[in-house]
XYZ file of C-alpha atoms in Angstrom:
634
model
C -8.721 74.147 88.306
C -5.815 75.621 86.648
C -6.236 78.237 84.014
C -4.996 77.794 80.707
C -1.851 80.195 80.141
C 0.917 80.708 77.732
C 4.255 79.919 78.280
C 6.589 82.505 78.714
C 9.388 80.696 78.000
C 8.750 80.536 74.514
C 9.104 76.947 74.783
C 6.691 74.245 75.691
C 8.634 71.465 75.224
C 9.751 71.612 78.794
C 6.608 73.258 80.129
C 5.367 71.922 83.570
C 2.179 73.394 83.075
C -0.208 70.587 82.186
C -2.814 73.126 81.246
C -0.271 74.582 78.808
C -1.953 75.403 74.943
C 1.284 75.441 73.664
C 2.122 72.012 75.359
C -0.800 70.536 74.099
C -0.885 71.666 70.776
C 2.446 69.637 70.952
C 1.292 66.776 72.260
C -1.289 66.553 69.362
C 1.215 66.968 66.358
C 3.373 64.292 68.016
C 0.309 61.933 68.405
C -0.601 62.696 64.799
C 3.070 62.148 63.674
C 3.012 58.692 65.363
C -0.073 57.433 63.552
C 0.722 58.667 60.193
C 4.728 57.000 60.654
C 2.361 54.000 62.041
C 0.238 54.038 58.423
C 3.216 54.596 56.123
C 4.718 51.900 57.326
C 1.984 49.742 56.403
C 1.959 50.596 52.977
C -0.912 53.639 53.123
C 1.162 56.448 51.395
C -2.180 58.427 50.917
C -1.448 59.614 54.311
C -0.053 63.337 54.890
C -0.257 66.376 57.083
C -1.583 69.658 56.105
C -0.415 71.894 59.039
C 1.542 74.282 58.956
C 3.339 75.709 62.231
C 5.830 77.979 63.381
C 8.349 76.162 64.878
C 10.954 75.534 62.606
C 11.791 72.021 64.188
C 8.155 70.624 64.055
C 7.688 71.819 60.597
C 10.716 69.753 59.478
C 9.226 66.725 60.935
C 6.143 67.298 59.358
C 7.860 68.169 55.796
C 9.741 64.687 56.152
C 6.778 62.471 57.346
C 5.243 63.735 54.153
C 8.603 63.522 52.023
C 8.888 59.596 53.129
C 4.994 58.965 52.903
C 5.951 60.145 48.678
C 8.926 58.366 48.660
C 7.086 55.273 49.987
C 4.843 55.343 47.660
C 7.014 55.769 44.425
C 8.872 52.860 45.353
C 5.838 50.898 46.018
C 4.602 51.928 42.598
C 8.520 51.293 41.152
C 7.963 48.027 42.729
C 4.405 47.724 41.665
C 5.308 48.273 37.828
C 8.608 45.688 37.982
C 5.998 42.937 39.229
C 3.589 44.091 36.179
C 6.405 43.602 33.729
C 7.730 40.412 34.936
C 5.038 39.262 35.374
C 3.509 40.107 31.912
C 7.072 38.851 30.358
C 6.291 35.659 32.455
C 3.219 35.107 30.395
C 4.786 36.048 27.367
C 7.575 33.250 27.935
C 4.747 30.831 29.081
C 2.706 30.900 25.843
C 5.445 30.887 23.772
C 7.228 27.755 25.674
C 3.573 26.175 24.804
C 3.830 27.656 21.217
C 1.611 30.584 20.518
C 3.658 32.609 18.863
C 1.370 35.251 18.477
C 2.205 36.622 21.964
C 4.231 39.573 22.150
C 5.916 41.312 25.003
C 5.324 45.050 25.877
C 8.412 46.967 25.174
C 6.632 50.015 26.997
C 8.023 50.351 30.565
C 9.214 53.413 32.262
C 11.663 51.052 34.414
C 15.019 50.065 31.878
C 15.714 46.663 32.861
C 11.477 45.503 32.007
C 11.676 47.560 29.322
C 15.049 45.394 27.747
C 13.399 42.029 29.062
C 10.962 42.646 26.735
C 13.337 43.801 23.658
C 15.319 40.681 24.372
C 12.553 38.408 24.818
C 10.476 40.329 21.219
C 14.386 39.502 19.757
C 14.446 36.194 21.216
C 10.418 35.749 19.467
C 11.912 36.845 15.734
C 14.424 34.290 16.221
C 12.239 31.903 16.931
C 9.568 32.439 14.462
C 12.908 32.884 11.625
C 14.090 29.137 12.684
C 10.275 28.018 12.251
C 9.748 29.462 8.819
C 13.079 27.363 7.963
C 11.759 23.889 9.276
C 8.379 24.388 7.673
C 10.043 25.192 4.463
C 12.674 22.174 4.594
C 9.455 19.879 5.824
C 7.627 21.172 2.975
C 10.522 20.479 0.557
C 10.578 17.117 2.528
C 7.072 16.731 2.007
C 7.517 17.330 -1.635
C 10.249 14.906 -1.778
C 8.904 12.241 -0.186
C 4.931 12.336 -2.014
C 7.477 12.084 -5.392
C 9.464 9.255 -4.122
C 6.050 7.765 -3.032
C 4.642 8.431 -6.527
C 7.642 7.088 -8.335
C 7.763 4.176 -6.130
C 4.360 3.332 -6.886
C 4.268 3.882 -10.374
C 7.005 1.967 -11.832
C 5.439 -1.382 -11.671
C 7.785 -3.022 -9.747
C 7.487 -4.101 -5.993
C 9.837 -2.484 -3.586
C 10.214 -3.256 0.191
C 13.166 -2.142 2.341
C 14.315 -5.178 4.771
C 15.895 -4.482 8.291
C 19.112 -6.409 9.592
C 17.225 -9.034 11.198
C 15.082 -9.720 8.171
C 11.869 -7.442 9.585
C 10.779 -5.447 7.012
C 10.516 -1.895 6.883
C 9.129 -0.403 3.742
C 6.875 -1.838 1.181
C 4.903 0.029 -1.923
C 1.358 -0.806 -2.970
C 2.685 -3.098 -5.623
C 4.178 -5.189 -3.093
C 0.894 -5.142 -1.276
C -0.873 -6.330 -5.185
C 1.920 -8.638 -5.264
C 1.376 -10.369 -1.853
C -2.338 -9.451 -0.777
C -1.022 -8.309 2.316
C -1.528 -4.165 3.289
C 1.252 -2.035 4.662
C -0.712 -2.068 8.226
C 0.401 -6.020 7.955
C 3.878 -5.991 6.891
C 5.495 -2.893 8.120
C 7.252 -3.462 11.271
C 5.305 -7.111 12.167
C 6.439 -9.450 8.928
C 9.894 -10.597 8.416
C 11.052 -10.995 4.881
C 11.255 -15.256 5.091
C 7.905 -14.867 6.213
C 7.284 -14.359 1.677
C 10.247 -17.335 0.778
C 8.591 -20.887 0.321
C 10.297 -23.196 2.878
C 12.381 -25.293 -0.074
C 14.311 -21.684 -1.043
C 14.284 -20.479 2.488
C 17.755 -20.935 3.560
C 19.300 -19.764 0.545
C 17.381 -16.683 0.465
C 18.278 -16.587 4.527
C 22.033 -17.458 3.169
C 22.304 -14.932 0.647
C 21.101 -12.281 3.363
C 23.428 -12.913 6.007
C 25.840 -12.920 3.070
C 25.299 -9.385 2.038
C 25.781 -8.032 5.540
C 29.102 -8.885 5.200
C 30.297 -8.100 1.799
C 27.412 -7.188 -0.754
C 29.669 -9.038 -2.972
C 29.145 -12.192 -1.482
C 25.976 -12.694 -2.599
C 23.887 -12.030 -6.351
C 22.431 -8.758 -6.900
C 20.032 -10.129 -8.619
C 18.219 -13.267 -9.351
C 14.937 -15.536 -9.586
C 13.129 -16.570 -6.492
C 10.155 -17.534 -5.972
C 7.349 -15.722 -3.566
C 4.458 -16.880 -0.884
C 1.461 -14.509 -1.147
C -1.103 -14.477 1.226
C -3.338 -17.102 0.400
C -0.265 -19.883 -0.093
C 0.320 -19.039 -4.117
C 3.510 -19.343 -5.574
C 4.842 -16.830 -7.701
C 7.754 -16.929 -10.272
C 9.750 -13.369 -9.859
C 12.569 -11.739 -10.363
C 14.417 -10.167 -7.214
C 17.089 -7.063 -7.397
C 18.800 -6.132 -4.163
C 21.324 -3.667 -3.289
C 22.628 -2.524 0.484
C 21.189 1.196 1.477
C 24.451 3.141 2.442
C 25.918 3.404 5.849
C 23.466 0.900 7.279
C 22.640 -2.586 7.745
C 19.383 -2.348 5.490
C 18.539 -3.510 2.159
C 16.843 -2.736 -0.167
C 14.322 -5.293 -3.005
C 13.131 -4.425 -6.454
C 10.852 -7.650 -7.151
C 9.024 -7.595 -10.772
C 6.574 -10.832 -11.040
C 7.331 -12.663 -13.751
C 4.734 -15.531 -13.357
C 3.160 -14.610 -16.207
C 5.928 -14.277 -18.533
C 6.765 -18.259 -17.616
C 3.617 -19.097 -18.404
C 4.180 -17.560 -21.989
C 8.040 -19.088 -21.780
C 6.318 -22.426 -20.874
C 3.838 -22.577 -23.563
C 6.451 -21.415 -26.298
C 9.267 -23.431 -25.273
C 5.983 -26.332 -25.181
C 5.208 -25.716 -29.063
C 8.820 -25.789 -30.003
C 9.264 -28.988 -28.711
C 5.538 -29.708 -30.108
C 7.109 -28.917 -33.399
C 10.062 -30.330 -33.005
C 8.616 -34.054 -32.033
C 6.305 -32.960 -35.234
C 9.651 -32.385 -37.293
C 11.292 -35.889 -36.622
C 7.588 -38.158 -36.272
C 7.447 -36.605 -39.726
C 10.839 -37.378 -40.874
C 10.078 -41.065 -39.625
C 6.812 -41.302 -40.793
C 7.897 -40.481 -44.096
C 11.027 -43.193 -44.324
C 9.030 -45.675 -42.691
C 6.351 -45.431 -44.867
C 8.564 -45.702 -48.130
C 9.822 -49.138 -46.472
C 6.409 -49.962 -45.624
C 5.642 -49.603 -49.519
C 7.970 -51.984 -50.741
C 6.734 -54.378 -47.855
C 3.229 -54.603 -48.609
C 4.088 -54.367 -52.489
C 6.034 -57.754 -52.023
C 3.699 -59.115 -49.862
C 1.249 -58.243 -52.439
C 3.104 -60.179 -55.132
C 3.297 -63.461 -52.582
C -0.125 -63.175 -51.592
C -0.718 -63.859 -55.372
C 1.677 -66.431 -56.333
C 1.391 -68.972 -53.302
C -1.503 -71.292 -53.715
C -0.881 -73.274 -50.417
C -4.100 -71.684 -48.124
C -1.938 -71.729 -44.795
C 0.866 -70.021 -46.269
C -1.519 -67.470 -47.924
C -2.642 -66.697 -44.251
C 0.423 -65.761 -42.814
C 0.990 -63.343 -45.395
C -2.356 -61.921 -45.524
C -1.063 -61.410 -41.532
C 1.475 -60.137 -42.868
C -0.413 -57.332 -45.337
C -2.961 -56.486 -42.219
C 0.049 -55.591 -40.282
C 1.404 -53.286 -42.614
C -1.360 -51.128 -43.179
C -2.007 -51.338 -39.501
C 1.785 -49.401 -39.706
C 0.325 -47.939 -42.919
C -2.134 -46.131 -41.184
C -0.168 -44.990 -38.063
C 3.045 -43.527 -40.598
C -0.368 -41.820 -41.633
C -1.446 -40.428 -38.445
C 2.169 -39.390 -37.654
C 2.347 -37.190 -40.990
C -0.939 -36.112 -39.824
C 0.542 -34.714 -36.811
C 3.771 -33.126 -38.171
C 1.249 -31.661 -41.119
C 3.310 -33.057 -43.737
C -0.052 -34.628 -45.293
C -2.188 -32.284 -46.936
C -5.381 -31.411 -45.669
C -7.860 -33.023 -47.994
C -10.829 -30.708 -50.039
C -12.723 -28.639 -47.246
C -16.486 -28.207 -47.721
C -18.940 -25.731 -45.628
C -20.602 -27.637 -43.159
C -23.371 -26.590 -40.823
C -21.784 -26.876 -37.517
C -24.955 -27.333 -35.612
C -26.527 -29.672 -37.341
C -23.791 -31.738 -37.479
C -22.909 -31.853 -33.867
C -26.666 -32.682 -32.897
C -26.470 -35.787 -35.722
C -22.945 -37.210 -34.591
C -24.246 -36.592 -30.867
C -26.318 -39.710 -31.119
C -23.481 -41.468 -32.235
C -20.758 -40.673 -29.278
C -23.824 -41.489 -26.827
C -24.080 -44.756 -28.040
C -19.788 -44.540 -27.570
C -19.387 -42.690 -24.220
C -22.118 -45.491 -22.361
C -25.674 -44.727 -20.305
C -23.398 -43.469 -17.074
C -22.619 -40.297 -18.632
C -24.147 -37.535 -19.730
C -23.795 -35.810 -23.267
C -25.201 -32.169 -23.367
C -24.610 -29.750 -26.246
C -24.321 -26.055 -25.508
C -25.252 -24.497 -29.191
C -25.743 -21.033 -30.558
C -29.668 -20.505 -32.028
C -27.745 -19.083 -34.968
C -26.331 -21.321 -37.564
C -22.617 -21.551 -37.808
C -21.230 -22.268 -40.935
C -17.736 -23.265 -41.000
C -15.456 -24.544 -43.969
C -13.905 -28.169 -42.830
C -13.531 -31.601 -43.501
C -16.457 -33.594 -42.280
C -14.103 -36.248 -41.492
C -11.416 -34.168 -39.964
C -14.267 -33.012 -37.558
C -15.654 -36.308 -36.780
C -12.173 -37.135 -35.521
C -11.158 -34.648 -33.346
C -14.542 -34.649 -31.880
C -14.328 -38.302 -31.176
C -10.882 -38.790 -30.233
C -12.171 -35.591 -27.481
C -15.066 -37.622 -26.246
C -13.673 -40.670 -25.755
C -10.669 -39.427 -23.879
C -12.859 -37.770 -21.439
C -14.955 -41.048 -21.367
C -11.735 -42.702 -20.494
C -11.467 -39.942 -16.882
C -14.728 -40.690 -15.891
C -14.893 -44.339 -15.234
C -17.949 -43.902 -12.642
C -19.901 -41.958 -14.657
C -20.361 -37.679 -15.136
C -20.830 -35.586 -17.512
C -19.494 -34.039 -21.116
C -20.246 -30.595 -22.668
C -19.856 -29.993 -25.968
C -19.699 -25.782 -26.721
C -19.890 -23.679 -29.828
C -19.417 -20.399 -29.984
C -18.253 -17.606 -32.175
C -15.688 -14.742 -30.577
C -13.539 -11.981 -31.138
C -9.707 -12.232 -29.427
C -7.909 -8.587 -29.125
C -4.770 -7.912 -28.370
C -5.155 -8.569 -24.749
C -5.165 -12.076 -25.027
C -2.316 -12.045 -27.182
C -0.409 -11.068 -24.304
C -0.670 -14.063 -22.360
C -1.305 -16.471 -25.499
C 1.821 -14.851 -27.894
C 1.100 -17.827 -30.311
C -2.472 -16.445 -30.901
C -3.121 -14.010 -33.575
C -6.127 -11.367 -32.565
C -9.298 -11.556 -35.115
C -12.927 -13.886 -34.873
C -12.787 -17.323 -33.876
C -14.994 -20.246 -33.864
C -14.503 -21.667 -30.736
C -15.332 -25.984 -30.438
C -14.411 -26.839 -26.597
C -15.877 -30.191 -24.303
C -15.540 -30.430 -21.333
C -15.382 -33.232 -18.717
C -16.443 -33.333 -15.292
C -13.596 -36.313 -14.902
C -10.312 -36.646 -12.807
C -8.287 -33.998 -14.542
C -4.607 -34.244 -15.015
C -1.893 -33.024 -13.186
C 1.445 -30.530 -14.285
C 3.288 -32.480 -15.995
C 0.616 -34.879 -17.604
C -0.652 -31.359 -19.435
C 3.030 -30.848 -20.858
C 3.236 -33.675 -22.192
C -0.650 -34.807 -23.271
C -0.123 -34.260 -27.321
C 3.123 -36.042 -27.436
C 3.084 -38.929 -29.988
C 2.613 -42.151 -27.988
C 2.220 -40.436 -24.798
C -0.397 -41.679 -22.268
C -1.898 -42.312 -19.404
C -3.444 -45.665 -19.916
C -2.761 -49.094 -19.169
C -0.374 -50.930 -21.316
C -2.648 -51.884 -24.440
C -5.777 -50.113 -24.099
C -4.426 -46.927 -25.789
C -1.513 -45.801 -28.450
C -0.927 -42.551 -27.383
C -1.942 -40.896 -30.889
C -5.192 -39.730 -30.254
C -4.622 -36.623 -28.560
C -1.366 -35.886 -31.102
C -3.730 -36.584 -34.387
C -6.280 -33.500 -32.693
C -3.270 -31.194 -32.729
C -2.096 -31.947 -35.993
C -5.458 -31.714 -37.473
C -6.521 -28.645 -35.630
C -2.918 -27.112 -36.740
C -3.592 -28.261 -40.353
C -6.746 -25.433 -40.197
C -4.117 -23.037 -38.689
C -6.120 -23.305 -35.162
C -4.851 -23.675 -31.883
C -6.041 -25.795 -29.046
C -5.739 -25.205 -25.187
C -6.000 -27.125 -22.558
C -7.374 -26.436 -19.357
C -7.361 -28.890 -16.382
C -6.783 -29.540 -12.791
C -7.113 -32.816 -10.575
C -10.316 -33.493 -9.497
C -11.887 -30.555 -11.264
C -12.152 -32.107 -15.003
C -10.769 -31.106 -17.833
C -11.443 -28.591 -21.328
C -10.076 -28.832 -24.429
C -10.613 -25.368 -26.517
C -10.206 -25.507 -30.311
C -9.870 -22.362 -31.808
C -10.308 -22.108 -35.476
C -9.920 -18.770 -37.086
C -12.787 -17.277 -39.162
C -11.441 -15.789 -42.423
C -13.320 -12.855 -43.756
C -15.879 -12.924 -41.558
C -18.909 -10.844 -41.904
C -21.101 -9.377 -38.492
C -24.325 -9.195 -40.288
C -25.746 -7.397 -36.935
C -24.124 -3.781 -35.701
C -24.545 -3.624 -31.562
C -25.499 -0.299 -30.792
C -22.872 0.281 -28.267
C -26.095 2.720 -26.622
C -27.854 0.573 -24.868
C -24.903 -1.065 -23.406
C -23.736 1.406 -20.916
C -25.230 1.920 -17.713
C -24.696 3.548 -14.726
C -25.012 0.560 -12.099
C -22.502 -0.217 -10.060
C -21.024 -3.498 -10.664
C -19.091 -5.526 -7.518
C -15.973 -7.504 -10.200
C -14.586 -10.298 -8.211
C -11.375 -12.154 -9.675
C -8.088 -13.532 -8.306
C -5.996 -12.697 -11.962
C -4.983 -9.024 -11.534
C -5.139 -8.868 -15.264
C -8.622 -9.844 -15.805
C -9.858 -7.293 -13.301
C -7.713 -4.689 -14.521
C -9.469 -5.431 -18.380
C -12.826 -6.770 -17.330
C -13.353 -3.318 -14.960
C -11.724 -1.176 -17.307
C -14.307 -1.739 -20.321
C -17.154 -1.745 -17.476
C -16.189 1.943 -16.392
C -15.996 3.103 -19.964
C -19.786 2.172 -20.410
C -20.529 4.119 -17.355
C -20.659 1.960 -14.962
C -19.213 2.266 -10.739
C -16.967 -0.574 -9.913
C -15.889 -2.241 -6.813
C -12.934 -4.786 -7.206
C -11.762 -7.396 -5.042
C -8.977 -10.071 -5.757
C -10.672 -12.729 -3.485
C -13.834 -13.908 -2.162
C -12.958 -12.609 1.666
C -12.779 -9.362 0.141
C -15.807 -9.446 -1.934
C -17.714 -9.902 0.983
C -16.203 -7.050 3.666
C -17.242 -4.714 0.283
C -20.881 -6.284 -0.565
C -21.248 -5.892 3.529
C -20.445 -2.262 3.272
C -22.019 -1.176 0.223
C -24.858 -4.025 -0.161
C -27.094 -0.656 -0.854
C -25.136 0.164 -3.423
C -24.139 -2.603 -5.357
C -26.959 -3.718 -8.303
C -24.738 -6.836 -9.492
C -21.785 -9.272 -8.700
C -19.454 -10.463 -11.415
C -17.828 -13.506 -10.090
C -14.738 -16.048 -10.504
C -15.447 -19.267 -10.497
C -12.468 -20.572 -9.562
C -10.892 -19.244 -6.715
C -8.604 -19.860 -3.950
C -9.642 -20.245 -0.230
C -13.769 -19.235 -0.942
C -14.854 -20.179 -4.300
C -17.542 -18.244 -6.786
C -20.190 -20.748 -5.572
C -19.786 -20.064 -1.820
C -19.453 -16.211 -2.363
C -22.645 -16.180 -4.189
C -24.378 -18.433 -1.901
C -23.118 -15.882 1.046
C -24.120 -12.803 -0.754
C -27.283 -13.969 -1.537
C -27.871 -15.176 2.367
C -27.080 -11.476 2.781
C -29.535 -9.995 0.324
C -31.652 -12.551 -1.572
C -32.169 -10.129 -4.579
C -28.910 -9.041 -5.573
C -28.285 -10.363 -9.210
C -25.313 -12.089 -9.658
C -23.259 -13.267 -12.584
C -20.439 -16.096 -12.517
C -17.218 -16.348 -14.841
C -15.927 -19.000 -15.997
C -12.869 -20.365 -18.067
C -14.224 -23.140 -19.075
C -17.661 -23.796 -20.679
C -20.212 -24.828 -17.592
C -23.498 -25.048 -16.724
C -25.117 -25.196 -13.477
C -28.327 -24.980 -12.267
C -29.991 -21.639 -11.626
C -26.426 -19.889 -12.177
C -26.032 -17.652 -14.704
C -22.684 -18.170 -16.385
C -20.948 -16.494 -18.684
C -16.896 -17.008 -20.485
C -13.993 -15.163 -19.802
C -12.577 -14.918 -23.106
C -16.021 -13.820 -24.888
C -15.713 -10.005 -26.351
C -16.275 -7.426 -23.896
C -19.582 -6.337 -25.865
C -20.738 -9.905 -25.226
C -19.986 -9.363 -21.113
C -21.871 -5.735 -21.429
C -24.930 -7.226 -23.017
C -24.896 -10.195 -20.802
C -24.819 -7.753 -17.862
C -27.344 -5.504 -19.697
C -29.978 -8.039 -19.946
C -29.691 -9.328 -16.303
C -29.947 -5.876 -15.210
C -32.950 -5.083 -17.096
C -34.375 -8.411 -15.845
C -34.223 -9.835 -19.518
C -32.739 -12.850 -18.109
């Protein structure tokens, strides 16, 4: 075995001596160089070498092993960092692409170009958050714009709807929706403007549109027409149209004038009333001069011809001429040119119980005669014979219109008319009434029958069995007291004739505490006349009670089903289209037996186990009707 010796060369790199120290020594740092190298160029920087030796050559190795192993490893960390950063600006970018724009990118980075990502991505953020602030504000100022417009449009009381180029329509307000019974869920987008025109108007109004597309000139801006609601009604309106700018579009102002036809109709009605008054008058008057000097010389023949078959012919003659006599009479009667003769006060009540014995014996055993009288006596200043005859000429012309039989009413009652019922009666002065109306359960008349039913020698009957003057001597008489008589009618539903007579200094000898009229029920108001609602629910929420409206019977029911709880009483139409008060009480009541319900009526009615009360009776009268039923008084 070789010893272990020491070069003498000084230098082992070329030593043959295996046993050499030096030469082994070597062979160790080289082996140690070669796995840290290995190790650094893995990505383990933590390695280094701690040894320190004397020749200059291996020292250097060992000084830049350790040199690249630090090197390594601050680009690794450079490297490291710039992956950080982008990938933390990454994030950044990612929640503010999704819209949180509460993230923020760090502008802390020792390497420059992370550091001015994150400045230009912070800049980019501002800018951002800047344009933002600016579309929130112009929304909000669009916002504010558009609740006005909204406001405006529904405020002014006139229907508005914006129509595309093919007719669908785009915009409508809620007094479109009051005006048609449709909602905006119905119309918008899925109705088409015709779908409102009745068929006879419908290519005119289609006309007039196609029209306007090409030259708004073409056509009227504005105009009547006529519109379909939901439930088939007619209405009377009046229709201003313009083209929106720049588009094919237009756009309707519609204001329903229905109402203000009726009034037309009824004044136009009692001019020509008074004007057939003004000329039967006229008439009346000449003819009954020459009717003076006819029976005056028949008179003077009667007595100077002694042959008995001549004195016939002229007594003929005289029973003729007060026959004409009596109808110049009738005719000045109805123009009011004949004084009204001496009034006395006349207990109302008892005299329509005594003459109801007599019509009985007039009207036959097939119909019914019922009186519908106040327990209070109504005294009333009038000519007993005045009364007799409007009463009878009534009677028997709604025994004529019920040839198989039915049934007449015969109301009195006493009533205060405001200035709400002015406004769809202008010829009615507000103040106490007595109110005389009978009703028929008989055919009814039709349009143009009602216009014309007090004309002088207007009717309906066969040739002979009726003049025509019955009907005109009521109106004259009834205008003779300064009183005012309506009709109300439809075929197959009967007819009502209401006499108003107005009550001159009259005294209310009992005070209603207003007190013990308001309540805090709530009260389901069902009605098809916007206007009665509107009044009837108004004076119900000033006494305290909740109210729940609905314009038709369909309605009333989808409410009663969702607040049955709630509700303590219906107020009900009687007449109304599609489901009538009847049915929607009978379903109501098939829903909960208890609920206490109260119909209204236009004309006087009774019916059994209905409560019924009149439309036109003061509001107190409604309150303490609804009072009583409430407190089970009724």
């Amino acid at each position: 075995m070789h010893e272990a010796t020491v070069c003498t060369e000084g230098c082992f790199i070329k030593c043959k001596n295996f046993f050499c120290e030096h030469g082994q020594r070597l062979s160790e740092l080289l082996h140690l160089c070669s796995d840290v190298i290995e190790k650094i160029g893995k990505g383990d920087t933590s390695q280094k070498i701690d040894i320190k030796v004397e020749r200059y050559s291996l020292q250097r190795l060992i000084d830049s092993i350790n040199k690249l192993s630090k090197d390594i490893e601050e680009l690794i960390n450079l490297n490291h960092e710039l992956a950080i950063g982008i990938c933390e600006h990454f994030d950044v970018l990612r929640r503010l692409q999704e819209g949180d724009f509460s993230a923020k990118a760090s502008e802390d980075s020792s390497i420059e170009i992370v550091k001015m990502l994150g400045q230009l991505i912070n800049r980019q953020r501002e800018r951002f958050l800047d344009y933002i602030d600016k579309i929130k504000e112009q929304h909000s100022e669009m916002v504010k714009i558009y609740e006005q417009e909204r406001v405006i449009l529904s405020s002014i009381g006139v229907a508005i709807l914006i129509t595309e180029e093919d007719m669908t329509v785009e915009f409508v307000n809620e007094e479109f929706e009051r005006l048609t019974g449709y909602t905006k869920k119905e119309i918008e987008g899925k109705m088409r403007w015709s779908d409102f025109i009745p068929e006879d108007i419908l290519p005119q109004a289609i006309e007039y549109h196609k029209l306007r597309r090409i030259s708004p000139s073409l056509a009227p801006s504005q105009y009547e027409i006529k519109i379909k609601d939901k439930h088939g009604r007619i209405k009377d309106a009046l229709m201003t149209v313009a083209m929106i700018p720049y588009t094919k579009k237009s756009i309707k102002s519609i204001i329903d004038i229905t109402e203000r036809k009726k009034i037309q109709e009824q004044l136009l009605h009692s001019q020509k009333i008074e004007s057939l008054g003004m000329l039967s008058g006229r008439i009346a008057h000449e003819y009954k001069n020459i009717l003076t000097g006819v029976l005056g010389f028949a008179a003077i023949l009667d007595a100077k011809i002694q042959d008995e078959n001549l004195k016939k012919y002229v007594q003929k003659i005289v029973e003729a001429g007060q026959r004409a006599r009596d109808l110049s009479n009738t005719l000045l009667t109805f123009s009011r040119k004949e004084d009204i003769s001496t009034v006395t006060k006349i207990n109302l009540n008892k005299f329509l119980v005594n003459y109801s014995e007599f019509l009985r014996s007039i009207i036959g055993r097939d119909i019914e005669l019922k009186l519908n009288l106040p327990e209070s006596e109504v005294l009333y200043e009038i000519d007993p014979a005045h009364l007799e005859v409007i009463v009878l000429n009534l009677v028997t012309n709604s025994r004529d219109a019920m040839p198989e039989g039915g049934e007449v009413v015969i109301t009195l009652n006493e009533i205060h008319l405001n200035s709400d019922y002015q406004n769809t009666h202008p010829l009615v002065k507000p103040g106490n009434y007595l109110v005389l109306s009978i009703s028929d359960t008989g055919t009814g008349m039709d349009e143009e029958t009602k216009k014309r039913v007090f004309e002088p020698f207007f009717t309906t009957k066969p040739k002979g069995k009726g003049t025509g003057l019955g009907l005109t001597t009521v109106y004259g008489l009834v205008k003779g007291y300064n009183g005012h008589i309506h009709l109300y009618s439809e075929l197959g539903q009967g007819t009502t004739f209401k006499i108003y007579f107005p009550q001159k200094n009259k005294i209310n000898m009992e005070l209603i505490n207003k007190e013990i009229l308001k309540g805090n029920e709530t009260v389901l108001l069902v009605d098809d006349d916007a206007q009665v609602r509107q009044y009837i629910g108004s004076f119900l929420r000033d006494y305290g009670y909740t109210v729940y409206e609905a314009e038709n019977g369909e309605q009333a029911l989808k409410i009663f089903e969702e607040y049955k709880e709630k509700i303590d009483l219906c107020l009900i139409d009687f007449i109304m289209p599609v489901i009538t008060g009847l049915e929607v009480k009978k379903r109501i009541n098939s829903i909960n037996p208890k609920t206490k319900i109260l119909i209204m009526s236009g004309n006087p009615i009774t019916l059994k186990d209905t409560t019924i009360i009149e439309k036109s009776i003061s509001p107190e009268e409604i309150l303490f009707k609804i009072r009583n039923i409430l407190d089970q008084k009724e």
